[in-house]
Short mmCIF file of C-alpha atoms and ligand atoms in Angstrom, two decimals:
data_model
loop_
_atom_site.label_atom_id
_atom_site.label_comp_id
_atom_site.label_asym_id
_atom_site.label_seq_id
_atom_site.Cartn_x
_atom_site.Cartn_y
_atom_site.Cartn_z
CA MET A 1 12.46 23.48 -27.64
CA TYR A 2 14.35 20.72 -29.49
CA LEU A 3 16.13 22.18 -32.69
CA TYR A 4 18.83 19.70 -34.51
CA ASN A 5 22.01 21.14 -34.76
CA SER A 6 24.26 20.59 -38.21
CA ALA A 7 27.42 21.26 -36.38
CA THR A 8 26.40 18.07 -33.74
CA HIS A 9 23.86 16.54 -35.89
CA LYS A 10 21.30 15.41 -33.58
CA LYS A 11 18.25 17.90 -32.04
CA GLU A 12 18.88 19.38 -28.79
CA GLU A 13 17.23 21.40 -26.40
CA PHE A 14 17.32 25.04 -27.95
CA LYS A 15 19.28 27.29 -24.98
CA THR A 16 20.51 30.49 -25.11
CA HIS A 17 24.14 32.10 -24.55
CA THR A 18 22.42 34.88 -22.19
CA PRO A 19 18.97 33.87 -20.77
CA GLY A 20 16.46 34.93 -22.57
CA ARG A 21 18.16 37.09 -25.48
CA VAL A 22 18.86 35.65 -28.47
CA GLU A 23 21.53 36.46 -31.01
CA MET A 24 20.71 35.48 -34.12
CA TYR A 25 22.83 35.84 -37.90
CA THR A 26 21.82 34.93 -41.14
CA CYS A 27 22.96 34.89 -45.06
CA GLY A 28 21.97 37.13 -46.88
CA PRO A 29 21.45 37.31 -50.70
CA THR A 30 24.26 38.03 -53.35
CA VAL A 31 22.63 40.63 -55.41
CA TYR A 32 23.60 40.21 -58.52
CA HIS A 33 19.86 38.84 -59.81
CA PHE A 34 16.73 37.74 -58.33
CA ALA A 35 16.06 36.00 -55.82
CA HIS A 36 14.37 32.52 -56.67
CA ILE A 37 11.26 30.49 -54.83
CA GLY A 38 14.14 28.29 -53.81
CA ASN A 39 15.80 31.26 -51.93
CA LEU A 40 12.86 32.75 -51.12
CA ARG A 41 11.86 29.03 -49.56
CA SER A 42 15.58 30.06 -47.34
CA TYR A 43 13.65 33.34 -45.50
CA ILE A 44 10.61 31.96 -45.27
CA MET A 45 12.08 29.08 -42.51
CA GLU A 46 14.06 31.45 -41.37
CA ASP A 47 11.47 33.53 -40.52
CA VAL A 48 8.94 31.49 -38.47
CA LEU A 49 12.09 30.39 -36.87
CA GLU A 50 12.96 33.63 -35.66
CA LYS A 51 8.64 35.29 -35.01
CA TYR A 52 8.60 31.28 -33.68
CA LEU A 53 11.66 32.77 -30.73
CA ARG A 54 9.84 35.12 -30.27
CA PHE A 55 6.96 33.72 -29.89
CA LEU A 56 7.39 31.83 -27.13
CA GLY A 57 8.60 34.89 -25.62
CA TYR A 58 12.10 35.35 -26.60
CA ASP A 59 13.44 38.98 -27.41
CA VAL A 60 15.81 38.95 -30.61
CA ASN A 61 18.35 40.02 -32.42
CA ARG A 62 18.59 39.39 -36.13
CA VAL A 63 20.62 39.96 -38.20
CA MET A 64 21.23 39.51 -41.78
CA ASN A 65 24.02 40.36 -44.78
CA ILE A 66 23.93 41.93 -47.89
CA THR A 67 26.61 40.13 -50.59
CA ASP A 68 27.76 42.60 -53.18
CA VAL A 69 30.63 41.76 -53.26
CA GLY A 70 33.63 39.50 -53.09
CA HIS A 71 31.33 35.96 -53.50
CA LEU A 72 32.95 34.42 -56.62
CA THR A 73 30.88 32.46 -59.10
CA SER A 74 32.84 28.98 -57.59
CA ASP A 75 32.81 28.81 -54.24
CA ALA A 76 35.84 27.77 -53.93
CA ASP A 77 37.25 31.74 -53.91
CA GLU A 78 37.78 30.43 -57.57
CA GLY A 79 36.56 33.01 -61.44
CA GLU A 80 34.52 35.81 -61.39
CA ASP A 81 32.55 37.84 -58.35
CA LYS A 82 29.25 37.70 -59.64
CA MET A 83 27.90 41.38 -58.86
CA LEU A 84 30.99 42.02 -61.48
CA LYS A 85 28.90 39.51 -63.79
CA GLY A 86 25.95 40.57 -63.07
CA ALA A 87 26.52 44.21 -63.90
CA ARG A 88 28.61 43.58 -67.12
CA ARG A 89 25.12 41.88 -68.33
CA GLU A 90 22.93 44.64 -67.77
CA HIS A 91 25.51 47.24 -68.36
CA LYS A 92 25.13 48.96 -64.69
CA THR A 93 27.48 50.19 -62.27
CA VAL A 94 28.01 46.90 -59.17
CA MET A 95 26.30 49.54 -56.59
CA GLU A 96 23.24 50.38 -58.85
CA ILE A 97 22.75 46.56 -59.91
CA ALA A 98 23.55 45.60 -55.73
CA GLN A 99 20.88 48.83 -54.90
CA TYR A 100 18.29 47.72 -57.59
CA TYR A 101 17.98 44.09 -56.50
CA THR A 102 18.43 44.79 -52.58
CA ASP A 103 14.93 46.15 -53.06
CA ALA A 104 13.38 43.65 -55.47
CA PHE A 105 14.82 41.82 -52.36
CA PHE A 106 12.97 43.46 -49.63
CA ASP A 107 10.25 43.81 -52.19
CA ASP A 108 9.53 39.63 -52.16
CA CYS A 109 10.79 39.15 -48.76
CA ARG A 110 7.28 42.33 -47.64
CA LYS A 111 5.30 39.98 -51.18
CA LEU A 112 6.08 37.67 -48.49
CA ASN A 113 5.64 38.70 -45.67
CA ILE A 114 8.93 37.65 -44.14
CA LYS A 115 9.88 40.39 -40.86
CA ARG A 116 13.38 42.34 -41.96
CA PRO A 117 15.74 41.38 -39.59
CA ASP A 118 16.69 43.72 -37.61
CA HIS A 119 20.07 44.86 -38.63
CA VAL A 120 20.73 45.01 -42.28
CA GLN A 121 24.60 44.87 -43.39
CA PRO A 122 26.11 44.72 -46.88
CA ALA A 123 29.30 44.08 -47.44
CA THR A 124 31.03 46.58 -48.25
CA GLY A 125 30.46 48.57 -45.11
CA MET A 126 32.37 46.70 -43.58
CA ILE A 127 36.05 46.98 -45.03
CA ASP A 128 38.14 48.40 -41.75
CA ASP A 129 36.37 46.31 -39.46
CA TYR A 130 37.14 43.30 -41.63
CA ILE A 131 41.02 44.91 -42.55
CA ARG A 132 41.33 44.62 -37.81
CA ILE A 133 39.64 40.89 -38.46
CA ILE A 134 42.37 39.28 -41.46
CA SER A 135 45.55 41.83 -39.45
CA GLY A 136 44.26 39.77 -35.89
CA LEU A 137 44.36 36.87 -37.77
CA LEU A 138 48.49 37.27 -39.78
CA ASP A 139 48.58 38.58 -35.94
CA LYS A 140 48.44 34.99 -34.01
CA GLY A 141 49.98 33.40 -37.34
CA TYR A 142 46.50 31.77 -38.55
CA ALA A 143 46.67 32.84 -42.27
CA TYR A 144 49.12 34.32 -43.77
CA LEU A 145 49.78 35.68 -47.31
CA ALA A 146 51.06 34.34 -51.00
CA GLY A 147 51.33 36.19 -54.35
CA GLY A 148 49.45 39.05 -53.79
CA ASN A 149 46.30 37.80 -51.71
CA VAL A 150 45.83 36.62 -48.10
CA TYR A 151 44.46 33.33 -46.92
CA PHE A 152 43.46 31.94 -43.12
CA ASP A 153 45.89 28.32 -43.08
CA THR A 154 44.03 25.33 -42.09
CA SER A 155 46.93 23.46 -41.02
CA LYS A 156 46.58 25.27 -37.73
CA LEU A 157 43.61 24.04 -37.19
CA GLY A 158 42.79 21.12 -34.96
CA LYS A 159 39.45 19.98 -36.42
CA TYR A 160 37.67 21.48 -39.71
CA TYR A 161 35.26 20.26 -40.48
CA VAL A 162 31.87 20.41 -39.25
CA PHE A 163 29.53 19.63 -40.46
CA ASN A 164 31.09 15.66 -42.08
CA GLU A 165 34.45 13.76 -42.46
CA HIS A 166 34.48 15.37 -45.97
CA ASN A 167 37.28 13.31 -48.33
CA GLU A 168 39.52 15.52 -48.46
CA GLU A 169 40.28 15.06 -51.52
CA ASP A 170 36.97 15.57 -53.04
CA LEU A 171 37.66 18.99 -51.91
CA PHE A 172 40.43 19.40 -53.72
CA VAL A 173 38.84 23.52 -53.71
CA GLY A 174 42.42 24.25 -55.70
CA VAL A 175 41.46 21.92 -58.86
CA ARG A 176 38.51 21.14 -59.85
CA GLU A 177 37.84 20.43 -63.65
CA GLY A 178 37.95 23.37 -65.77
CA VAL A 179 39.34 25.84 -62.93
CA GLU A 180 42.77 26.47 -62.66
CA GLU A 181 45.10 25.65 -59.10
CA ASP A 182 46.32 28.11 -56.64
CA THR A 183 49.18 27.37 -56.54
CA ASN A 184 49.59 30.66 -53.78
CA LYS A 185 47.36 28.00 -51.01
CA ARG A 186 49.54 25.73 -48.41
CA ASN A 187 46.72 23.60 -47.82
CA LYS A 188 44.00 22.69 -50.28
CA ASN A 189 40.86 23.81 -47.77
CA ASP A 190 43.26 27.23 -47.52
CA PHE A 191 40.81 30.65 -48.23
CA VAL A 192 41.59 34.18 -48.99
CA LEU A 193 40.82 35.91 -46.39
CA TRP A 194 42.07 38.94 -48.76
CA PHE A 195 42.70 39.70 -52.45
CA THR A 196 45.49 42.04 -54.21
CA LYS A 197 45.54 39.78 -57.30
CA SER A 198 42.63 38.53 -58.82
CA LYS A 199 42.07 36.92 -62.72
CA PHE A 200 40.12 39.64 -63.18
CA GLU A 201 41.52 43.06 -63.33
CA ASP A 202 38.48 44.76 -64.14
CA GLN A 203 36.83 44.43 -60.14
CA ALA A 204 35.34 47.45 -59.43
CA LEU A 205 35.72 47.69 -56.38
CA LYS A 206 38.36 48.01 -54.64
CA TRP A 207 39.53 49.61 -51.33
CA ASP A 208 43.36 50.00 -49.23
CA SER A 209 44.78 47.47 -46.93
CA PRO A 210 47.90 46.79 -45.17
CA TRP A 211 48.72 44.71 -48.23
CA GLY A 212 47.80 45.79 -51.07
CA VAL A 213 44.48 47.07 -52.78
CA GLY A 214 41.83 44.94 -52.83
CA TYR A 215 38.74 43.14 -51.81
CA PRO A 216 37.66 41.09 -49.09
CA GLY A 217 36.68 37.49 -49.31
CA TRP A 218 33.57 36.08 -48.93
CA HIS A 219 33.39 34.41 -45.98
CA ILE A 220 34.87 37.20 -44.17
CA GLU A 221 32.11 39.17 -44.82
CA CYS A 222 29.38 37.03 -42.14
CA SER A 223 31.98 36.78 -39.80
CA GLY A 224 32.74 40.52 -38.97
CA ILE A 225 28.82 41.43 -39.91
CA SER A 226 28.04 39.06 -37.02
CA MET A 227 31.42 40.25 -34.90
CA LYS A 228 29.67 43.65 -35.44
CA TYR A 229 26.35 43.32 -33.96
CA ASN A 230 25.34 39.75 -32.11
CA GLY A 231 28.78 40.92 -30.03
CA GLU A 232 31.37 37.51 -29.45
CA TYR A 233 28.94 34.81 -28.80
CA LEU A 234 25.40 33.91 -31.66
CA ASP A 235 23.35 31.88 -30.71
CA ILE A 236 22.22 30.62 -34.07
CA HIS A 237 23.25 31.18 -37.66
CA CYS A 238 20.93 30.26 -40.92
CA GLY A 239 21.08 29.70 -44.62
CA GLY A 240 20.40 26.64 -47.08
CA VAL A 241 22.60 24.00 -46.55
CA ASP A 242 25.19 24.28 -49.52
CA ASN A 243 26.02 27.14 -47.54
CA ALA A 244 27.50 25.08 -44.96
CA PHE A 245 30.60 24.00 -47.16
CA PRO A 246 32.65 25.41 -47.53
CA HIS A 247 30.70 29.16 -46.22
CA HIS A 248 30.07 27.99 -42.66
CA THR A 249 32.67 26.00 -42.08
CA ASN A 250 34.94 28.89 -43.61
CA GLU A 251 33.55 31.27 -41.00
CA ILE A 252 34.07 29.08 -38.18
CA ALA A 253 37.74 28.65 -39.11
CA GLN A 254 38.87 32.47 -38.78
CA THR A 255 36.13 33.43 -35.97
CA GLU A 256 37.22 31.34 -33.74
CA SER A 257 41.23 31.98 -34.73
CA TYR A 258 40.36 35.15 -33.97
CA LEU A 259 38.60 34.79 -31.25
CA GLY A 260 40.13 32.25 -29.55
CA HIS A 261 36.47 30.49 -27.99
CA PRO A 262 33.81 28.96 -29.41
CA TRP A 263 31.59 31.10 -31.69
CA CYS A 264 28.24 29.25 -32.73
CA SER A 265 25.43 27.10 -30.71
CA TRP A 266 23.63 26.46 -33.21
CA TRP A 267 23.85 25.89 -37.26
CA VAL A 268 20.31 25.81 -38.72
CA HIS A 269 20.26 24.05 -42.26
CA VAL A 270 17.87 24.68 -44.68
CA LEU A 271 17.21 21.51 -47.45
CA HIS A 272 17.30 22.49 -51.39
CA LEU A 273 13.87 23.46 -52.63
CA ASN A 274 14.69 21.58 -56.03
CA THR A 275 12.97 21.37 -59.58
CA SER A 276 12.18 18.07 -61.49
CA ASP A 277 15.95 19.27 -63.45
CA GLY A 278 16.79 19.50 -59.20
CA LYS A 279 18.87 22.34 -57.67
CA MET A 280 17.26 25.88 -58.62
CA SER A 281 19.88 28.02 -58.54
CA LYS A 282 20.19 31.55 -60.91
CA SER A 283 23.95 30.64 -61.92
CA LYS A 284 21.67 28.06 -63.56
CA GLY A 285 20.43 31.44 -65.21
CA GLU A 286 16.20 30.55 -65.79
CA PHE A 287 14.00 30.21 -62.15
CA LEU A 288 10.84 30.99 -60.66
CA THR A 289 10.74 34.20 -58.90
CA VAL A 290 7.88 35.91 -57.13
CA SER A 291 7.08 38.16 -60.08
CA VAL A 292 6.73 35.24 -62.11
CA LEU A 293 4.32 33.42 -59.60
CA GLU A 294 2.97 36.76 -59.21
CA GLU A 295 2.14 37.19 -63.06
CA LYS A 296 -0.24 33.43 -63.15
CA GLY A 297 -2.28 34.47 -60.87
CA TYR A 298 -0.80 33.25 -57.54
CA ASP A 299 -1.35 34.69 -54.21
CA PRO A 300 2.65 34.75 -53.39
CA LEU A 301 1.55 33.88 -49.23
CA ALA A 302 0.59 30.44 -51.13
CA TYR A 303 3.54 29.22 -52.19
CA ARG A 304 4.36 30.70 -48.49
CA PHE A 305 1.77 28.61 -47.56
CA PHE A 306 3.65 26.04 -50.00
CA CYS A 307 6.55 26.11 -48.23
CA LEU A 308 5.32 25.69 -44.57
CA GLN A 309 3.37 22.74 -45.23
CA SER A 310 7.15 20.06 -45.58
CA HIS A 311 9.50 20.02 -42.94
CA TYR A 312 12.97 22.57 -44.05
CA ARG A 313 15.25 19.54 -43.24
CA LYS A 314 13.60 17.62 -46.02
CA SER A 315 14.36 18.93 -49.70
CA LEU A 316 11.46 20.41 -51.54
CA VAL A 317 10.14 19.46 -54.69
CA PHE A 318 8.73 22.51 -56.33
CA THR A 319 5.81 21.65 -58.93
CA TRP A 320 2.92 23.87 -60.30
CA GLU A 321 0.66 20.86 -59.80
CA ASN A 322 1.98 20.85 -55.83
CA LEU A 323 1.56 24.59 -56.21
CA ASP A 324 -1.68 24.58 -57.23
CA ASN A 325 -2.78 21.87 -53.86
CA ALA A 326 -1.49 24.37 -51.95
CA ALA A 327 -2.72 27.79 -53.70
CA GLY A 328 -6.79 25.74 -53.65
CA ALA A 329 -6.04 24.58 -49.86
CA PHE A 330 -4.42 28.28 -48.66
CA GLN A 331 -8.27 29.60 -50.09
CA LYS A 332 -10.68 26.71 -48.49
CA LEU A 333 -8.25 27.49 -45.02
CA ILE A 334 -9.21 31.95 -45.35
CA ALA A 335 -12.70 30.57 -46.67
CA LYS A 336 -13.08 28.91 -43.60
CA VAL A 337 -11.79 31.66 -41.10
CA ALA A 338 -13.54 34.10 -42.80
CA ASN A 339 -17.00 31.96 -41.31
CA LEU A 340 -16.40 32.71 -38.19
CA LYS A 341 -18.61 35.29 -36.37
CA PRO A 342 -15.33 38.12 -34.99
CA ASP A 343 -18.47 38.76 -32.21
CA ASP A 344 -19.98 35.29 -31.23
CA GLY A 345 -18.85 36.30 -27.45
CA PRO A 346 -16.07 36.84 -24.81
CA VAL A 347 -12.59 34.95 -25.71
CA ASP A 348 -11.96 31.97 -23.13
CA GLU A 349 -8.66 32.92 -22.21
CA ALA A 350 -8.16 29.53 -21.13
CA ALA A 351 -9.19 26.69 -23.74
CA VAL A 352 -6.65 29.90 -25.70
CA GLU A 353 -3.50 29.09 -23.97
CA GLU A 354 -4.66 25.43 -24.41
CA LEU A 355 -5.09 25.50 -28.51
CA LYS A 356 -1.79 27.66 -28.56
CA ASN A 357 0.31 24.77 -26.21
CA LYS A 358 -1.24 22.11 -29.37
CA PHE A 359 0.85 24.46 -31.58
CA LYS A 360 3.71 24.86 -29.13
CA SER A 361 3.56 20.70 -29.12
CA GLY A 362 4.20 20.68 -32.61
CA MET A 363 5.99 23.34 -33.31
CA ASP A 364 8.76 22.74 -29.87
CA ASN A 365 9.95 19.28 -32.76
CA ASP A 366 12.87 20.93 -34.58
CA LEU A 367 10.43 23.28 -35.90
CA ASN A 368 7.46 20.97 -37.29
CA THR A 369 5.50 23.22 -39.48
CA SER A 370 3.30 20.45 -41.13
CA LEU A 371 2.06 19.94 -37.34
CA GLY A 372 1.34 24.62 -37.38
CA VAL A 373 -0.06 23.77 -40.04
CA THR A 374 -2.15 21.02 -38.94
CA CYS A 375 -2.98 22.98 -35.59
CA LEU A 376 -4.99 26.04 -37.99
CA TYR A 377 -7.65 23.17 -38.37
CA ASP A 378 -7.86 21.96 -35.93
CA ILE A 379 -8.69 25.57 -34.02
CA LEU A 380 -11.07 25.42 -36.77
CA LYS A 381 -12.52 22.74 -34.89
CA ALA A 382 -12.27 22.87 -31.90
CA LYS A 383 -15.63 23.69 -29.16
CA THR A 384 -15.23 26.43 -28.01
CA ASN A 385 -16.18 30.23 -29.41
CA ASP A 386 -15.45 31.66 -32.51
CA ALA A 387 -14.13 34.79 -31.37
CA THR A 388 -11.76 32.84 -29.10
CA LYS A 389 -10.68 30.39 -31.81
CA LEU A 390 -10.01 33.45 -33.59
CA ALA A 391 -7.59 34.95 -31.28
CA VAL A 392 -5.56 31.89 -31.45
CA LEU A 393 -5.27 32.03 -34.73
CA ASP A 394 -3.92 35.61 -34.93
CA ALA A 395 -1.79 34.08 -31.76
CA VAL A 396 0.04 31.33 -33.92
CA ASP A 397 -0.76 33.03 -37.07
CA ALA A 398 1.76 35.68 -35.93
CA VAL A 399 4.37 33.08 -36.26
CA LEU A 400 3.55 31.39 -39.54
CA GLY A 401 2.41 34.38 -40.79
CA LEU A 402 -0.79 33.31 -43.64
CA LYS A 403 -1.92 36.85 -42.89
CA LEU A 404 -5.39 34.40 -42.36
CA THR A 405 -6.96 36.23 -40.34
CA GLU A 406 -6.61 39.75 -42.58
CA LYS A 407 -7.32 38.35 -45.40
CA ALA A 408 -10.45 36.50 -43.74
CA ALA A 409 -11.95 40.01 -42.88
CA ALA A 410 -11.85 41.01 -46.87
CA GLN A 411 -13.98 37.63 -47.56
CA ARG A 412 -15.88 38.12 -44.74
CA ALA A 413 -15.82 42.04 -46.06
CA ARG A 414 -16.63 40.91 -49.53
CA ASN A 415 -19.35 38.28 -49.11
CA ALA A 416 -21.36 41.12 -47.25
CA GLN A 417 -21.74 43.08 -50.69
CA ALA A 418 -22.00 39.72 -52.47
CA ALA A 419 -25.51 39.33 -50.53
CA ALA A 420 -26.16 42.48 -50.60
CA ALA A 421 -26.35 43.03 -54.25
CA PRO A 422 -29.67 42.43 -56.58
CA ALA A 423 -30.93 39.44 -57.95
CA GLY A 424 -30.28 41.75 -61.65
CA PHE A 425 -27.54 41.49 -62.80
CA ALA A 426 -25.73 44.62 -65.79
CA ILE A 427 -23.18 43.93 -67.75
CA LEU A 428 -22.42 46.92 -69.64
CA SER A 429 -19.43 46.93 -71.80
CA GLU A 430 -17.78 51.05 -71.40
CA SER A 431 -17.40 51.15 -75.29
CA GLY A 432 -21.19 49.34 -75.97
CA GLU A 433 -19.60 46.40 -77.87
CA ALA A 434 -21.44 43.36 -77.41
CA ASP A 435 -18.75 40.28 -76.45
CA ALA A 436 -21.17 36.78 -75.36
CA ALA A 437 -17.95 35.56 -74.75
CA VAL A 438 -16.64 37.45 -72.30
CA GLU A 439 -19.95 38.03 -70.64
CA GLN A 440 -20.60 35.01 -70.73
CA LEU A 441 -17.59 34.80 -68.04
CA ILE A 442 -18.21 37.83 -66.06
CA ARG A 443 -21.86 35.59 -65.69
CA ASP A 444 -20.59 33.02 -64.13
CA ARG A 445 -17.81 34.84 -62.33
CA ALA A 446 -20.54 36.67 -59.89
CA GLU A 447 -22.66 33.09 -60.53
CA ALA A 448 -19.38 32.02 -58.82
CA LYS A 449 -19.13 35.16 -56.17
CA LYS A 450 -22.72 34.24 -55.56
CA ALA A 451 -22.19 30.75 -54.19
CA LYS A 452 -18.51 31.82 -52.43
CA ASP A 453 -15.65 29.76 -54.36
CA PHE A 454 -13.29 32.70 -54.50
CA ALA A 455 -11.38 30.81 -55.53
CA ARG A 456 -12.73 29.84 -58.55
CA ALA A 457 -14.72 34.38 -59.38
CA ASP A 458 -10.86 34.83 -58.88
CA GLY A 459 -9.37 32.15 -61.45
CA ILE A 460 -11.82 34.48 -63.70
CA ARG A 461 -11.16 37.85 -63.10
CA ASP A 462 -7.17 36.04 -63.79
CA GLN A 463 -8.92 34.30 -66.79
CA LEU A 464 -10.68 38.00 -68.20
CA LYS A 465 -7.08 39.79 -67.04
CA ALA A 466 -4.99 37.21 -69.50
CA MET A 467 -8.28 38.43 -72.87
CA GLY A 468 -7.00 42.04 -72.13
CA VAL A 469 -10.49 42.70 -70.62
CA GLU A 470 -10.66 44.56 -67.21
CA ILE A 471 -13.43 44.67 -65.16
CA THR A 472 -15.09 46.60 -62.46
CA ASP A 473 -18.06 45.22 -59.78
CA MET A 474 -20.76 47.39 -59.66
CA PRO A 475 -23.79 46.92 -56.79
CA GLY A 476 -25.87 44.85 -58.92
CA GLY A 477 -23.51 44.27 -62.05
CA ALA A 478 -20.36 44.63 -63.29
CA LYS A 479 -19.14 46.93 -65.97
CA TRP A 480 -15.30 46.06 -68.86
CA ARG A 481 -13.63 47.61 -70.82
CA ARG A 482 -10.17 46.63 -73.04
CA VAL A 483 -6.62 47.04 -71.98
P1 AMP B 501 23.23 33.02 -52.84
O1 AMP B 501 21.78 35.09 -52.33
O2 AMP B 501 23.20 32.57 -53.52
O3 AMP B 501 23.76 33.63 -51.62
O4 AMP B 501 21.84 32.52 -52.10
C1 AMP B 501 20.56 33.59 -50.69
C2 AMP B 501 20.32 32.58 -49.15
O5 AMP B 501 19.56 30.60 -50.55
C3 AMP B 501 22.01 30.90 -49.25
O6 AMP B 501 21.25 30.89 -48.13
C4 AMP B 501 21.64 29.69 -49.70
O7 AMP B 501 22.01 28.39 -49.11
C5 AMP B 501 20.22 29.29 -50.55
N1 AMP B 501 19.79 29.01 -51.25
C6 AMP B 501 19.65 28.87 -53.00
N2 AMP B 501 19.50 28.03 -53.36
C7 AMP B 501 18.56 27.61 -52.82
C8 AMP B 501 17.63 26.56 -53.10
N3 AMP B 501 17.38 26.31 -54.48
N4 AMP B 501 16.72 26.48 -51.79
C9 AMP B 501 16.12 26.62 -50.71
N5 AMP B 501 17.97 27.62 -50.58
C10 AMP B 501 18.16 28.10 -51.22
ZN1 ZN B 502 27.27 34.32 -45.36
#
C-alpha cells in the first residue's frame, strides 16, 4: 500500500516498525460540545484506514485520547480552557460536560459505523505520566520554568517545523492580534507543558506537581497517551489537517526529545469539510451534527457514503444538494444489493479473490475510497453468481462500513412483505377521523412501495411525520394517528 506521509510530503510504500503490526494513534475529540460532521469526516476516513489495514492482514492497535483538559480556545496556549467554557455555557461541572459529550461522540460514531479504538483514554486520567515526561524534558534541558509555567524550548531542536517551512513571523504565536504576548517564552514557538499561572484563576481541574498546582498543556496528552498504549515507536498518527501545526509539530518536538529517537513514521492528515462560509468549526457555534441529519430524515450512513466518494486529502464542500445526491445513490445501491439472490449457488472463491484485488488496487493508492466505492458497482456487474457477489461485498464493506448486506437483507424482507400484500388497501384512522390529504399520501406511499421505490416511500413517511402523523403498516393496509 502507498500512503501519503505529511512529514515527507510524498506517497510512500507503507511499512511498519514491527512486521505485521500497526501502532496507530488518533487525536480524539475535545469534549466541550457535540462533534460536528466535519470532525466526523476525519473520524470516518481514519476508521476506513484502520479497517483497510486490517483487511490487508495487519494486527492494528488503535489508540485515541479524549481531550477533557488543557485545550485552550487558541491552539497557541492562549485563551480559556474550552472545557471550562462549555461547563459555564451549560451550568454544569467540567466532568459532567466531559462525560456527556464523550457519550454523545461515541453515539455518533456508532451511527456512522465508526469502530471504537482499542484504547480510549481521557487526558485527565494520566496526569502522573505527563509529570514524568515533563520532568524528563527538564532534566535533559529541553524545557524551562518561567513565570510559574513549564515551557518546551524549541531553540534546542535542529528542526522544529516538520510539516511545512513556515514563515516564522506568521507563526509568532505569542503576538497575535487581540492576544497578549506571553513574555515568559524564550522563543516565539515555545509552548506550555504545564500551566500553573493562567489568566483564568477559575480553571476547574488542577493537580499537584513538582512545579506547583496546575494543569497540563494540550499537546503533552497525546504524547503521553500514545507512549503508554502504542509504545516508543508509532507507525501512524492521524488527525485533521488543522492539527498539523502547532499540535502535531509540538507532539513530535516533545516526544522525540524525551525518547531520544525518531518516534512516528507516518503522519496522515484529513482535509476539512467546508461549508460555503469556510471551514466547519465548533467555535463558530453553529454547526451540523449527526442528530440534525437524522432529524432531517437522512440515514447517517448516507453521510458516510458521501465522505467516501471523495479523497481524504482533498477538502470537501458540504451542501444539502451534495448530500441529497449521495443519499439517493446510496439508496439505489442498497436496492441493487437487495435484488441479489443470496442462495443462487456456491461461492466462486477465485472470483472473490479477483474482485477483492480490484478493490485493493484502488485502495492501495493512498486510500482512494472513491475507487473503492466504484468497485462496489463493478462487483454488482461482475459475471458471476449472486452468492459470490454478496461474499465480495461483505468483504469490502468490512472496510467501507456501509452495512450494505445488512441493509439489503432488511430491504429484501420489506420487498417480500409488499409482494404478499393483497390488492385492496385499507386505510384506518385510530381516532376514526377522515383526512383526504393524509389518506392520499398513505396511498402514494403504498404505490411507491409496490413499485419498489423505497426512497420515495420513506420520503412520504417523513413527510407525514413532519405533519404530525404516524403510520403503522398492517397486512392489507395501514393505520394512522396524530402524535
Ligand atoms: P476537536 O474536537 O476540535 O479537537 O477536533 C477533532 C478532530 O476533528 C481533529 O482531528 C480536527 O483536526 C478535526 N476537524 C476539525 N474541524 C474539521 C473539519 N471542518 N473537517 C474535518 N476535520 C475537522
Ligand atoms: Zn492530539
